[in-house]
Tab-separated table of C-alpha atoms in Angstrom:
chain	number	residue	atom	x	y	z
A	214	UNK	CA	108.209	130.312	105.919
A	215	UNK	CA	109.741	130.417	102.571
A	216	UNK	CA	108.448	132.909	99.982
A	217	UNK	CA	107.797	133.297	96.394
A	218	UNK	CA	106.672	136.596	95.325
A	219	UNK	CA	105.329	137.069	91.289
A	220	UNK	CA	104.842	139.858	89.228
A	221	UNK	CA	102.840	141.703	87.834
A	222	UNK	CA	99.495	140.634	89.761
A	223	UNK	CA	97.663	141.561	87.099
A	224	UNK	CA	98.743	143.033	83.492
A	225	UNK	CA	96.576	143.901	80.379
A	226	UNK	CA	98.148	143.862	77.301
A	227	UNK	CA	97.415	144.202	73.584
A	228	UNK	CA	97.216	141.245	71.191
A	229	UNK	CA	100.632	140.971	69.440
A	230	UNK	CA	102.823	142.139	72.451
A	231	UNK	CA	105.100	140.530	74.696
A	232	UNK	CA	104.495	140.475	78.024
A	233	UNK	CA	107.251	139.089	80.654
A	234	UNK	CA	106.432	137.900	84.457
A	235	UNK	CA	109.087	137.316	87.422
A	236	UNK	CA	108.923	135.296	89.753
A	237	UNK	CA	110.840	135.001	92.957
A	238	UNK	CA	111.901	133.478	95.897
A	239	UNK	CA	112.739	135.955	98.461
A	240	UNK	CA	114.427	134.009	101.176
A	241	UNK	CA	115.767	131.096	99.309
A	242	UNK	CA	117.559	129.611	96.405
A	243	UNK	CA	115.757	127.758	94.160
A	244	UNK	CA	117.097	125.017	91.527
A	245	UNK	CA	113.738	124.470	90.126
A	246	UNK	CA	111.229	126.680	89.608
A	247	UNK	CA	107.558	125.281	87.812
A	248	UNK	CA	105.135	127.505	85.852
A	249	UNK	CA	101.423	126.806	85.150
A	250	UNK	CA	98.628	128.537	84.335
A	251	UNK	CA	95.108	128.126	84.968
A	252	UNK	CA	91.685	128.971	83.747
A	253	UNK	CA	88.705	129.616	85.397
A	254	UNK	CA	87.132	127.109	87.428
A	255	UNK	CA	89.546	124.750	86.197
A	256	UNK	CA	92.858	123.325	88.176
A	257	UNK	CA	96.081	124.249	87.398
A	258	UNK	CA	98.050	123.347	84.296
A	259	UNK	CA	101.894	123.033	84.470
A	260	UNK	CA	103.791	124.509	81.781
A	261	UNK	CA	106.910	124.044	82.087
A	262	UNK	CA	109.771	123.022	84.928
A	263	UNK	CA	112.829	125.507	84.648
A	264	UNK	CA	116.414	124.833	86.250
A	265	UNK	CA	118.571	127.428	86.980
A	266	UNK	CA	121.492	127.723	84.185
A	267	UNK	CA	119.652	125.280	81.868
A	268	UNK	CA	116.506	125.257	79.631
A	269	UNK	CA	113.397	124.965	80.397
A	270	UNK	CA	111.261	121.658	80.081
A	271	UNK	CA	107.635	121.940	78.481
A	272	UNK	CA	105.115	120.039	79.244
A	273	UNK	CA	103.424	118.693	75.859
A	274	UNK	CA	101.323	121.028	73.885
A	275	UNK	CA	103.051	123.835	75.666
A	276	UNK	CA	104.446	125.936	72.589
A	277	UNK	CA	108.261	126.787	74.024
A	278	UNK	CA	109.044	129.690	70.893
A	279	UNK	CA	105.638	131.528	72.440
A	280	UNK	CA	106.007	130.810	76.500
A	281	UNK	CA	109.549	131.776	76.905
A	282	UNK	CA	111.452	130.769	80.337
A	283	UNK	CA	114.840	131.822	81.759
A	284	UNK	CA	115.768	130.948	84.909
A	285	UNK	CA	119.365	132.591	85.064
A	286	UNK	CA	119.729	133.133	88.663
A	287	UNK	CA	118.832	131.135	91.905
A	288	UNK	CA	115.974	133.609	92.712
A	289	UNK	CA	114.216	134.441	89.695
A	290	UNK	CA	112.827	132.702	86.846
A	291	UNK	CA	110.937	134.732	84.303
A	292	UNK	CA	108.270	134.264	81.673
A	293	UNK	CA	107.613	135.815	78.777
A	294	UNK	CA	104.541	135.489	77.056
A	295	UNK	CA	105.178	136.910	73.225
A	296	UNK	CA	102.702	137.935	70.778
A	297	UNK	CA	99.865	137.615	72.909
A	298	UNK	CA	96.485	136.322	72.073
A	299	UNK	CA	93.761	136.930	73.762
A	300	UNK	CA	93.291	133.044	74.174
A	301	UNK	CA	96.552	133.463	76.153
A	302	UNK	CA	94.315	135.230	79.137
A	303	UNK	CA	94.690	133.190	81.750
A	304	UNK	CA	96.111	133.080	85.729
A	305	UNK	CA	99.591	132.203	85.645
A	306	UNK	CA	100.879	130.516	88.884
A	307	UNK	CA	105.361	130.008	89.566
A	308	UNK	CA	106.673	127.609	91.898
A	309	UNK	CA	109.916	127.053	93.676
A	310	UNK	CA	111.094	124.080	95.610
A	311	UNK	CA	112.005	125.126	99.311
A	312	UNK	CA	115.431	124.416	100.390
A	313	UNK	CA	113.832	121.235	102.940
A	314	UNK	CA	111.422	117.937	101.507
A	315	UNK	CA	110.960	119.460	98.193
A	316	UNK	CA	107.994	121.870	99.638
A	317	UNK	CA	106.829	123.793	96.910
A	318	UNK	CA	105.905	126.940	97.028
A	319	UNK	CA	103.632	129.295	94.934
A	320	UNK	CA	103.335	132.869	93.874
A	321	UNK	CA	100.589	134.914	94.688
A	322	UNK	CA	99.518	134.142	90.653
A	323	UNK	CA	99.541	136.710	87.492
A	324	UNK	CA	96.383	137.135	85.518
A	325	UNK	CA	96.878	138.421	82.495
A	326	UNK	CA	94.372	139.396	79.799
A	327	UNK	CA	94.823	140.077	76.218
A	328	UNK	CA	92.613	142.640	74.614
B	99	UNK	CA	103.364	110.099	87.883
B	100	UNK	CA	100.655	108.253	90.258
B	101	UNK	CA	97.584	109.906	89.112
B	102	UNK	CA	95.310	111.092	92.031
B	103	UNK	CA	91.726	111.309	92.371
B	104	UNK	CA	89.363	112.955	94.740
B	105	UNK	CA	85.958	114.192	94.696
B	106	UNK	CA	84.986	117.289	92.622
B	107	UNK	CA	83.095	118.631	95.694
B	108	UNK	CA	81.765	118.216	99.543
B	109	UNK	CA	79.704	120.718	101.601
B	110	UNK	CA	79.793	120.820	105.046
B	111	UNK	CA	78.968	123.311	108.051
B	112	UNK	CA	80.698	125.526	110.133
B	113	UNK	CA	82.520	123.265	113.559
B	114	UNK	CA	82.170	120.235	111.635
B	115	UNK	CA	85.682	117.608	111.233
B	116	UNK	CA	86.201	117.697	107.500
B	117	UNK	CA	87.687	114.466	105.855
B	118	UNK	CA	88.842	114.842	101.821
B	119	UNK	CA	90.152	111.719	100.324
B	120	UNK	CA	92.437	111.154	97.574
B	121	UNK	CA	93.212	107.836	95.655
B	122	UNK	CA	96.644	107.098	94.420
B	123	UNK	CA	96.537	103.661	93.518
B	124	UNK	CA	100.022	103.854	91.103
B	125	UNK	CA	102.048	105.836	93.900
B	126	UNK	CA	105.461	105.123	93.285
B	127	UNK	CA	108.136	104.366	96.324
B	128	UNK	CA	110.063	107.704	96.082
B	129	UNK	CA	106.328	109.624	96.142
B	130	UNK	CA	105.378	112.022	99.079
B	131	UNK	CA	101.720	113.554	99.080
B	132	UNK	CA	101.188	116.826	99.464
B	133	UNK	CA	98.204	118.574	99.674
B	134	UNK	CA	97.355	122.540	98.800
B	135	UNK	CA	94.526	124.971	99.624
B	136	UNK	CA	93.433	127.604	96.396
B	137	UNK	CA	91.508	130.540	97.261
B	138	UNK	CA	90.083	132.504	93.949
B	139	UNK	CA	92.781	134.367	91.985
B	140	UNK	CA	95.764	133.038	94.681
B	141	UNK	CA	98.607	130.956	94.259
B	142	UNK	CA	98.091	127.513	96.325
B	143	UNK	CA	99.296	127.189	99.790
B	144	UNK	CA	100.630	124.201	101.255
B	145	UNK	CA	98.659	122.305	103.684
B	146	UNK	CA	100.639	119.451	105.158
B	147	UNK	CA	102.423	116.828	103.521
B	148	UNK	CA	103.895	112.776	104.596
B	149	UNK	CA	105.140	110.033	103.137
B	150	UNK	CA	103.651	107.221	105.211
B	151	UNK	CA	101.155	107.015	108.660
B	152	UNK	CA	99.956	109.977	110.394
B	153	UNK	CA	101.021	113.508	109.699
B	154	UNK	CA	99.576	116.487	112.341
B	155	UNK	CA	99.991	120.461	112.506
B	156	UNK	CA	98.158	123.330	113.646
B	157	UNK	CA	96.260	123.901	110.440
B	158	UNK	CA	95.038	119.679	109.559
B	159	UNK	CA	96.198	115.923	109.757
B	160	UNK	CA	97.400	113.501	106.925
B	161	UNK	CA	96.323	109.924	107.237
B	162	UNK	CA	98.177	107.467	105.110
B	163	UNK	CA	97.562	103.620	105.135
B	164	UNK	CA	100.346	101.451	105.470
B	165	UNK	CA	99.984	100.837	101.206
B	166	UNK	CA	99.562	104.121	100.704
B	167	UNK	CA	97.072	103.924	97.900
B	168	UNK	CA	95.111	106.780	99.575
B	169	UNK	CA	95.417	109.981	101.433
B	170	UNK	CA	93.160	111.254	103.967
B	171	UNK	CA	93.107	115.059	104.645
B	172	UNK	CA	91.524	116.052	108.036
B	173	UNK	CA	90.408	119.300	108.591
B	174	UNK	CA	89.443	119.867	112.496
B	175	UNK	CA	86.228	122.382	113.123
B	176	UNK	CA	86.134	123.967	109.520
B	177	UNK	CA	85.169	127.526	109.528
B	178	UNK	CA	83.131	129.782	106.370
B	179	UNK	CA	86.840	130.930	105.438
B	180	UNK	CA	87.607	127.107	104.391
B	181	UNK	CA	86.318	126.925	101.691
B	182	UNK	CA	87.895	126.766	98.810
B	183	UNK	CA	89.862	124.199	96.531
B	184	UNK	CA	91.638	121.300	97.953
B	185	UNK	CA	94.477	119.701	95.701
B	186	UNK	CA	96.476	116.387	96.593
B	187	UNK	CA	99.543	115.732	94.479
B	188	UNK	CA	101.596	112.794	94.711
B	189	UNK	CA	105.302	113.583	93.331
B	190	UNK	CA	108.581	112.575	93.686
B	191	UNK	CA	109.664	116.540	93.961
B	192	UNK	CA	110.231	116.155	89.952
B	193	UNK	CA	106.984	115.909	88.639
B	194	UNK	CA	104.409	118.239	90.006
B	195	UNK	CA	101.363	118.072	88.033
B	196	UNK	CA	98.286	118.794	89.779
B	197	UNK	CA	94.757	116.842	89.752
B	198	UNK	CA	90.864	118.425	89.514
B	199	UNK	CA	90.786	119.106	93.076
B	200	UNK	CA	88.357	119.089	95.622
B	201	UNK	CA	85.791	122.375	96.348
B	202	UNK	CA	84.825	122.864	99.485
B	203	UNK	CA	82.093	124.451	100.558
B	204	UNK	CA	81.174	125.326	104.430
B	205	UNK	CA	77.961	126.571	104.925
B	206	UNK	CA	76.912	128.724	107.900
């Protein structure tokens, strides 16, 4: 089946920096690619959708100037999480839409944590 | 978006039939349902997904009624590595916000 391949898997970072995570599909083109994150014990969160060649959309209360998404080719869609907080710690789950009845598929998830 | 609701948690034992229902009373025409298994620190994995009556594969089965209000996952013979988070999302392939879920436990 189709795959979508993130990462890092895991990256620590200091408060203040930018950190950036790609996500891909590996066997398939993707259109539209969706970003959420997630906290523990809780379900995930979409972000944002992104389309390839356009902007991003962002789900309210999703700050678009601090969760940064390009999606400039069919496979990859990145994002960039700038001057991280450490309320910014979180899982971060992509998405891409397989090529057949819209199945989605998901990255193996990003967990980030801000010192 | 229909807005989907299932219950926070069931337990159940190992070679039991497993049965996790979701409510989508506001499920629009152009919706499919889709359900997804989470494992801790994973992205989700798709499960089976239909549109209308009775979806099978090797892994589960999708009941729909004919108003397809609700969603019926069926999980044959559940084993200790089941458990885990259940989601059902009703989208249109546009909208794909997810609900609380449902955690499964199976006990030994």
């Amino acid at each position: 089946g189709a795959v979508v391949s993130q990462h890092p898997s895991r990256v620590i970072c200091k408060s203040g920096t930018s950190v950036k995570i790609e996500c891909r599909s590996l066997d398939f083109q993707a259109t539209t690619m969706f970003w959420y994150r997630q906290f523990p014990k809780q379900s995930l969160m979409l972000m944002a959708t992104s389309n390839e060649g356009s902007k991003a959309t962002y789900e309210q209360g999703v700050e678009k100037d601090k969760f940064l998404i390009n999606h400039a080719s069919l496979t990859l869609s990145t994002l960039t999480v700038t001057s991280a907080h450490p309320e910014d710690s979180s899982f971060y789950i992509c998405s891409a839409r397989g090529p057949l009845d819209g199945e989605l598929f998901f990255g193996e998830g990003s967990r980030l944590t801000v010192l | 978006l229909a807005k989907t609701t299932q219950p926070i948690s069931m337990d159940s034992y190992e070679g039991q039939e497993v049965n996790i229902t979701c409510s989508h009373n506001n499920i629009a025409t152009n919706d499919y349902i889709t359900w997804y298994q989470q494992f801790p620190s994973q992205g989700p994995r798709f499960i089976i997904q239909g549109y209308k009556t009775k979806v099978t594969n090797e892994v589960a089965s999708l009941f729909i009624p004919a108003d397809r209000k609700s969603s019926t996952l069926s999980l044959p013979r559940v084993s200790l590595s089941d458990t885990a988070v259940y989601y059902c999302l009703v989208h249109n392939n546009n909208d794909m916000r997810f609900g609380a879920g449902t955690r499964l436990t199976v006990k030994p």
